[in-house]
Amino acid sequence: EKAAFDKALSENKVNLAALNKAVAALEKGMAGSFLQSRAAGSLQKYVASSRELSEGDRQTVLSFLSGKQGEMYAPQSGEITGLLKELGDEMLADQKDMIATEDAAVQAYEGLMAAKKKQGAALSESIENKLNRVAELGVHIAQMKNDLGDTVESHGEDKNFLADLGKNCDSKAAVHEEE
C-alpha cells in the first residue's frame, strides 16, 4: 500500500507542478514557450485522463495544450487559466485527502502493530509461565517417584520386621509357656 501511495503522490505532485507552471506561463503571456516544455506534455496526459473536468472543459484545455490555439490565446480572457486553476485546486484537495488517508492508515497500522507486540509479549509471558509450571511439575513428579520408591522399600523392610517380630514373639511365647 505504501508503494502505491508513494507512486500516486509522486504523480500528483508532478502533475500539480506542471499545472502550476502552465498557469504561471499563461498569466505572464508566455503560453507558446510553455507549450514546448516537457511539463505541457505531462499536463496534457493528466488532463486527458482526468475525470475532474467536464468533457467540454477537457477538450478546451487539450486543444490549448496541443497548440491549436496556443499562439492565439489571449491571457485576458482567462478561460483556460481559470480551468487550470480550478483543476489545480481539485488536485491539491485530492493530494491533501491522499496524505490524510495515508496518515490515518499509518496510524492504524502502528496501533495494530503495537497491539500485536503487546499481545505477543503477553503470550510469550504465558508460555514462559507454563513452561516453568511444567518444569516444576516434572521436579515434583520425580520427587514423588523417589518418595514412592523409598516408601516401597520401607514397606518391604517393615514386612520383614513384622515377620521377624512374629517369629520372635512366637519363640518367646513358647519359652514363656515352657517356664
PDB file of C-alpha atoms in Angstrom:
ATOM      1  CA  GLU A   1       0.000   0.000   0.000  1.00  0.00           C
ATOM      2  CA  LYS A   2       2.862   2.357   0.813  1.00  0.00           C
ATOM      3  CA  ALA A   3       4.386   1.900  -2.646  1.00  0.00           C
ATOM      4  CA  ALA A   4       1.036   2.617  -4.335  1.00  0.00           C
ATOM      5  CA  PHE A   5       0.592   5.723  -2.173  1.00  0.00           C
ATOM      6  CA  ASP A   6       4.116   6.946  -2.921  1.00  0.00           C
ATOM      7  CA  LYS A   7       3.560   6.446  -6.653  1.00  0.00           C
ATOM      8  CA  ALA A   8       0.176   8.211  -6.648  1.00  0.00           C
ATOM      9  CA  LEU A   9       1.501  11.089  -4.534  1.00  0.00           C
ATOM     10  CA  SER A  10       4.546  11.483  -6.779  1.00  0.00           C
ATOM     11  CA  GLU A  11       2.369  11.542  -9.898  1.00  0.00           C
ATOM     12  CA  ASN A  12       0.027  14.041  -8.279  1.00  0.00           C
ATOM     13  CA  LYS A  13       2.937  16.313  -7.339  1.00  0.00           C
ATOM     14  CA  VAL A  14       4.402  16.159 -10.866  1.00  0.00           C
ATOM     15  CA  ASN A  15       1.020  16.927 -12.432  1.00  0.00           C
ATOM     16  CA  LEU A  16       0.344  19.735  -9.975  1.00  0.00           C
ATOM     17  CA  ALA A  17       3.768  21.254 -10.647  1.00  0.00           C
ATOM     18  CA  ALA A  18       3.133  21.100 -14.405  1.00  0.00           C
ATOM     19  CA  LEU A  19      -0.259  22.697 -13.919  1.00  0.00           C
ATOM     20  CA  ASN A  20       1.223  25.489 -11.788  1.00  0.00           C
ATOM     21  CA  LYS A  21       3.860  26.129 -14.480  1.00  0.00           C
ATOM     22  CA  ALA A  22       1.111  26.358 -17.084  1.00  0.00           C
ATOM     23  CA  VAL A  23      -0.882  28.849 -15.017  1.00  0.00           C
ATOM     24  CA  ALA A  24       2.226  30.957 -14.353  1.00  0.00           C
ATOM     25  CA  ALA A  25       3.178  30.932 -18.050  1.00  0.00           C
ATOM     26  CA  LEU A  26      -0.350  31.888 -19.093  1.00  0.00           C
ATOM     27  CA  GLU A  27      -0.502  34.725 -16.584  1.00  0.00           C
ATOM     28  CA  LYS A  28       2.806  36.064 -17.906  1.00  0.00           C
ATOM     29  CA  GLY A  29       1.649  35.760 -21.501  1.00  0.00           C
ATOM     30  CA  MET A  30       4.228  33.075 -22.305  1.00  0.00           C
ATOM     31  CA  ALA A  31       1.876  30.312 -23.428  1.00  0.00           C
ATOM     32  CA  GLY A  32       3.961  29.461 -26.508  1.00  0.00           C
ATOM     33  CA  SER A  33       7.119  28.690 -24.550  1.00  0.00           C
ATOM     34  CA  PHE A  34       5.185  26.616 -22.022  1.00  0.00           C
ATOM     35  CA  LEU A  35       3.562  24.528 -24.757  1.00  0.00           C
ATOM     36  CA  GLN A  36       7.033  23.469 -25.939  1.00  0.00           C
ATOM     37  CA  SER A  37       8.084  22.292 -22.468  1.00  0.00           C
ATOM     38  CA  ARG A  38       8.026  18.783 -21.036  1.00  0.00           C
ATOM     39  CA  ALA A  39       5.562  19.990 -18.375  1.00  0.00           C
ATOM     40  CA  ALA A  40       2.997  20.688 -21.114  1.00  0.00           C
ATOM     41  CA  GLY A  41       3.171  17.059 -22.285  1.00  0.00           C
ATOM     42  CA  SER A  42       2.825  15.820 -18.749  1.00  0.00           C
ATOM     43  CA  LEU A  43      -0.139  18.107 -18.141  1.00  0.00           C
ATOM     44  CA  GLN A  44      -1.743  17.044 -21.422  1.00  0.00           C
ATOM     45  CA  LYS A  45      -1.590  13.369 -20.379  1.00  0.00           C
ATOM     46  CA  TYR A  46      -3.109  14.188 -17.000  1.00  0.00           C
ATOM     47  CA  VAL A  47      -5.934  16.317 -18.421  1.00  0.00           C
ATOM     48  CA  ALA A  48      -6.746  13.641 -21.000  1.00  0.00           C
ATOM     49  CA  SER A  49      -7.228  11.047 -18.250  1.00  0.00           C
ATOM     50  CA  SER A  50      -8.761  13.394 -15.662  1.00  0.00           C
ATOM     51  CA  ARG A  51     -12.345  12.825 -14.628  1.00  0.00           C
ATOM     52  CA  GLU A  52     -12.476  16.079 -12.726  1.00  0.00           C
ATOM     53  CA  LEU A  53     -13.181  18.195 -15.817  1.00  0.00           C
ATOM     54  CA  SER A  54     -16.323  18.148 -17.910  1.00  0.00           C
ATOM     55  CA  GLU A  55     -15.862  16.865 -21.433  1.00  0.00           C
ATOM     56  CA  GLY A  56     -16.173  20.369 -22.896  1.00  0.00           C
ATOM     57  CA  ASP A  57     -13.618  21.824 -20.482  1.00  0.00           C
ATOM     58  CA  ARG A  58     -11.300  18.890 -21.115  1.00  0.00           C
ATOM     59  CA  GLN A  59     -11.468  19.446 -24.877  1.00  0.00           C
ATOM     60  CA  THR A  60     -10.830  23.191 -24.447  1.00  0.00           C
ATOM     61  CA  VAL A  61      -7.734  22.589 -22.303  1.00  0.00           C
ATOM     62  CA  LEU A  62      -6.466  19.769 -24.551  1.00  0.00           C
ATOM     63  CA  SER A  63      -6.950  21.945 -27.599  1.00  0.00           C
ATOM     64  CA  PHE A  64      -4.874  24.665 -25.937  1.00  0.00           C
ATOM     65  CA  LEU A  65      -2.177  22.234 -24.758  1.00  0.00           C
ATOM     66  CA  SER A  66      -1.889  20.631 -28.191  1.00  0.00           C
ATOM     67  CA  GLY A  67      -1.042  24.079 -29.547  1.00  0.00           C
ATOM     68  CA  LYS A  68      -4.147  24.526 -31.695  1.00  0.00           C
ATOM     69  CA  GLN A  69      -4.941  27.832 -30.041  1.00  0.00           C
ATOM     70  CA  GLY A  70      -1.749  28.443 -28.091  1.00  0.00           C
ATOM     71  CA  GLU A  71      -0.448  31.433 -30.019  1.00  0.00           C
ATOM     72  CA  MET A  72      -3.916  32.929 -30.350  1.00  0.00           C
ATOM     73  CA  TYR A  73      -4.712  32.555 -26.656  1.00  0.00           C
ATOM     74  CA  ALA A  74      -5.427  35.882 -25.032  1.00  0.00           C
ATOM     75  CA  PRO A  75      -4.461  35.743 -21.347  1.00  0.00           C
ATOM     76  CA  GLN A  76      -7.005  38.418 -20.566  1.00  0.00           C
ATOM     77  CA  SER A  77      -9.911  36.090 -21.301  1.00  0.00           C
ATOM     78  CA  GLY A  78      -8.702  33.784 -18.540  1.00  0.00           C
ATOM     79  CA  GLU A  79     -10.851  30.860 -19.623  1.00  0.00           C
ATOM     80  CA  ILE A  80      -8.059  28.288 -19.746  1.00  0.00           C
ATOM     81  CA  THR A  81      -6.261  29.874 -16.798  1.00  0.00           C
ATOM     82  CA  GLY A  82      -9.462  29.588 -14.776  1.00  0.00           C
ATOM     83  CA  LEU A  83      -9.976  25.959 -15.795  1.00  0.00           C
ATOM     84  CA  LEU A  84      -6.385  25.115 -14.904  1.00  0.00           C
ATOM     85  CA  LYS A  85      -6.615  26.907 -11.550  1.00  0.00           C
ATOM     86  CA  GLU A  86      -9.829  25.055 -10.766  1.00  0.00           C
ATOM     87  CA  LEU A  87      -8.203  21.770 -11.735  1.00  0.00           C
ATOM     88  CA  GLY A  88      -5.180  22.669  -9.593  1.00  0.00           C
ATOM     89  CA  ASP A  89      -7.385  23.363  -6.589  1.00  0.00           C
ATOM     90  CA  GLU A  90      -9.060  19.991  -7.042  1.00  0.00           C
ATOM     91  CA  MET A  91      -5.692  18.265  -7.430  1.00  0.00           C
ATOM     92  CA  LEU A  92      -4.380  19.938  -4.278  1.00  0.00           C
ATOM     93  CA  ALA A  93      -7.508  18.887  -2.368  1.00  0.00           C
ATOM     94  CA  ASP A  94      -7.065  15.317  -3.686  1.00  0.00           C
ATOM     95  CA  GLN A  95      -3.431  15.395  -2.597  1.00  0.00           C
ATOM     96  CA  LYS A  96      -4.380  16.534   0.903  1.00  0.00           C
ATOM     97  CA  ASP A  97      -7.011  13.768   1.052  1.00  0.00           C
ATOM     98  CA  MET A  98      -4.449  11.185  -0.097  1.00  0.00           C
ATOM     99  CA  ILE A  99      -1.994  12.318   2.569  1.00  0.00           C
ATOM    100  CA  ALA A 100      -4.669  12.354   5.287  1.00  0.00           C
ATOM    101  CA  THR A 101      -5.848   8.882   4.269  1.00  0.00           C
ATOM    102  CA  GLU A 102      -2.275   7.562   4.266  1.00  0.00           C
ATOM    103  CA  ASP A 103      -1.558   9.172   7.643  1.00  0.00           C
ATOM    104  CA  ALA A 104      -4.686   7.542   9.064  1.00  0.00           C
ATOM    105  CA  ALA A 105      -3.640   4.187   7.574  1.00  0.00           C
ATOM    106  CA  VAL A 106      -0.138   4.557   9.046  1.00  0.00           C
ATOM    107  CA  GLN A 107      -1.583   5.370  12.465  1.00  0.00           C
ATOM    108  CA  ALA A 108      -3.950   2.411  12.252  1.00  0.00           C
ATOM    109  CA  TYR A 109      -1.059   0.155  11.223  1.00  0.00           C
ATOM    110  CA  GLU A 110       1.143   1.430  14.044  1.00  0.00           C
ATOM    111  CA  GLY A 111      -1.701   0.935  16.526  1.00  0.00           C
ATOM    112  CA  LEU A 112      -2.277  -2.576  15.242  1.00  0.00           C
ATOM    113  CA  MET A 113       1.438  -3.378  15.426  1.00  0.00           C
ATOM    114  CA  ALA A 114       1.643  -2.029  18.988  1.00  0.00           C
ATOM    115  CA  ALA A 115      -1.359  -4.149  19.973  1.00  0.00           C
ATOM    116  CA  LYS A 116       0.149  -7.223  18.290  1.00  0.00           C
ATOM    117  CA  LYS A 117       3.509  -6.643  20.020  1.00  0.00           C
ATOM    118  CA  LYS A 118       1.697  -6.305  23.349  1.00  0.00           C
ATOM    119  CA  GLN A 119      -0.282  -9.462  22.606  1.00  0.00           C
ATOM    120  CA  GLY A 120       2.916 -11.272  21.586  1.00  0.00           C
ATOM    121  CA  ALA A 121       4.620 -10.214  24.829  1.00  0.00           C
ATOM    122  CA  ALA A 122       1.637 -11.399  26.867  1.00  0.00           C
ATOM    123  CA  LEU A 123       1.576 -14.735  25.022  1.00  0.00           C
ATOM    124  CA  SER A 124       5.339 -15.139  25.465  1.00  0.00           C
ATOM    125  CA  GLU A 125       4.962 -14.490  29.182  1.00  0.00           C
ATOM    126  CA  SER A 126       2.129 -17.016  29.346  1.00  0.00           C
ATOM    127  CA  ILE A 127       4.237 -19.615  27.542  1.00  0.00           C
ATOM    128  CA  GLU A 128       7.160 -18.949  29.871  1.00  0.00           C
ATOM    129  CA  ASN A 129       4.897 -19.334  32.920  1.00  0.00           C
ATOM    130  CA  LYS A 130       3.507 -22.609  31.585  1.00  0.00           C
ATOM    131  CA  LEU A 131       6.993 -23.915  30.824  1.00  0.00           C
ATOM    132  CA  ASN A 132       8.016 -23.061  34.396  1.00  0.00           C
ATOM    133  CA  ARG A 133       4.961 -24.911  35.717  1.00  0.00           C
ATOM    134  CA  VAL A 134       5.792 -27.928  33.562  1.00  0.00           C
ATOM    135  CA  ALA A 135       9.368 -27.909  34.895  1.00  0.00           C
ATOM    136  CA  GLU A 136       8.151 -27.572  38.494  1.00  0.00           C
ATOM    137  CA  LEU A 137       5.656 -30.396  37.984  1.00  0.00           C
ATOM    138  CA  GLY A 138       8.415 -32.539  36.487  1.00  0.00           C
ATOM    139  CA  VAL A 139      10.558 -31.963  39.584  1.00  0.00           C
ATOM    140  CA  HIS A 140       7.561 -32.664  41.838  1.00  0.00           C
ATOM    141  CA  ILE A 141       6.780 -35.898  39.963  1.00  0.00           C
ATOM    142  CA  ALA A 142      10.412 -37.024  40.239  1.00  0.00           C
ATOM    143  CA  GLN A 143      10.331 -36.318  43.982  1.00  0.00           C
ATOM    144  CA  MET A 144       7.085 -38.243  44.350  1.00  0.00           C
ATOM    145  CA  LYS A 145       8.584 -41.222  42.455  1.00  0.00           C
ATOM    146  CA  ASN A 146      11.586 -41.132  44.777  1.00  0.00           C
ATOM    147  CA  ASP A 147       9.242 -40.972  47.763  1.00  0.00           C
ATOM    148  CA  LEU A 148       7.277 -43.906  46.346  1.00  0.00           C
ATOM    149  CA  GLY A 149      10.456 -45.932  45.910  1.00  0.00           C
ATOM    150  CA  ASP A 150      11.507 -45.090  49.470  1.00  0.00           C
ATOM    151  CA  THR A 151       8.037 -45.985  50.740  1.00  0.00           C
ATOM    152  CA  VAL A 152       8.004 -49.327  48.876  1.00  0.00           C
ATOM    153  CA  GLU A 153      11.482 -50.122  50.246  1.00  0.00           C
ATOM    154  CA  SER A 154      10.446 -49.087  53.748  1.00  0.00           C
ATOM    155  CA  HIS A 155       7.256 -51.138  53.427  1.00  0.00           C
ATOM    156  CA  GLY A 156       9.322 -54.197  52.482  1.00  0.00           C
ATOM    157  CA  GLU A 157      11.584 -53.645  55.496  1.00  0.00           C
ATOM    158  CA  ASP A 158       8.536 -53.188  57.721  1.00  0.00           C
ATOM    159  CA  LYS A 159       7.089 -56.505  56.435  1.00  0.00           C
ATOM    160  CA  ASN A 160      10.386 -58.265  57.201  1.00  0.00           C
ATOM    161  CA  PHE A 161      10.465 -56.639  60.648  1.00  0.00           C
ATOM    162  CA  LEU A 162       6.867 -57.720  61.252  1.00  0.00           C
ATOM    163  CA  ALA A 163       7.689 -61.260  60.168  1.00  0.00           C
ATOM    164  CA  ASP A 164      10.768 -61.284  62.442  1.00  0.00           C
ATOM    165  CA  LEU A 165       8.714 -59.806  65.258  1.00  0.00           C
ATOM    166  CA  GLY A 166       6.122 -62.505  64.790  1.00  0.00           C
ATOM    167  CA  LYS A 167       8.807 -65.205  64.927  1.00  0.00           C
ATOM    168  CA  ASN A 168      10.400 -63.620  67.961  1.00  0.00           C
ATOM    169  CA  CYS A 169       7.033 -63.337  69.704  1.00  0.00           C
ATOM    170  CA  ASP A 170       6.219 -66.957  68.915  1.00  0.00           C
ATOM    171  CA  SER A 171       9.586 -68.135  70.207  1.00  0.00           C
ATOM    172  CA  LYS A 172       9.311 -66.010  73.366  1.00  0.00           C
ATOM    173  CA  ALA A 173       5.747 -67.174  73.888  1.00  0.00           C
ATOM    174  CA  ALA A 174       6.921 -70.761  73.559  1.00  0.00           C
ATOM    175  CA  VAL A 175       9.716 -70.013  76.038  1.00  0.00           C
ATOM    176  CA  HIS A 176       7.225 -68.478  78.483  1.00  0.00           C
ATOM    177  CA  GLU A 177       4.881 -71.390  78.164  1.00  0.00           C
ATOM    178  CA  GLU A 178       7.669 -73.794  78.944  1.00  0.00           C
ATOM    179  CA  GLU A 179       8.520 -71.928  82.046  1.00  0.00           C
TER     180      GLU A 179
END
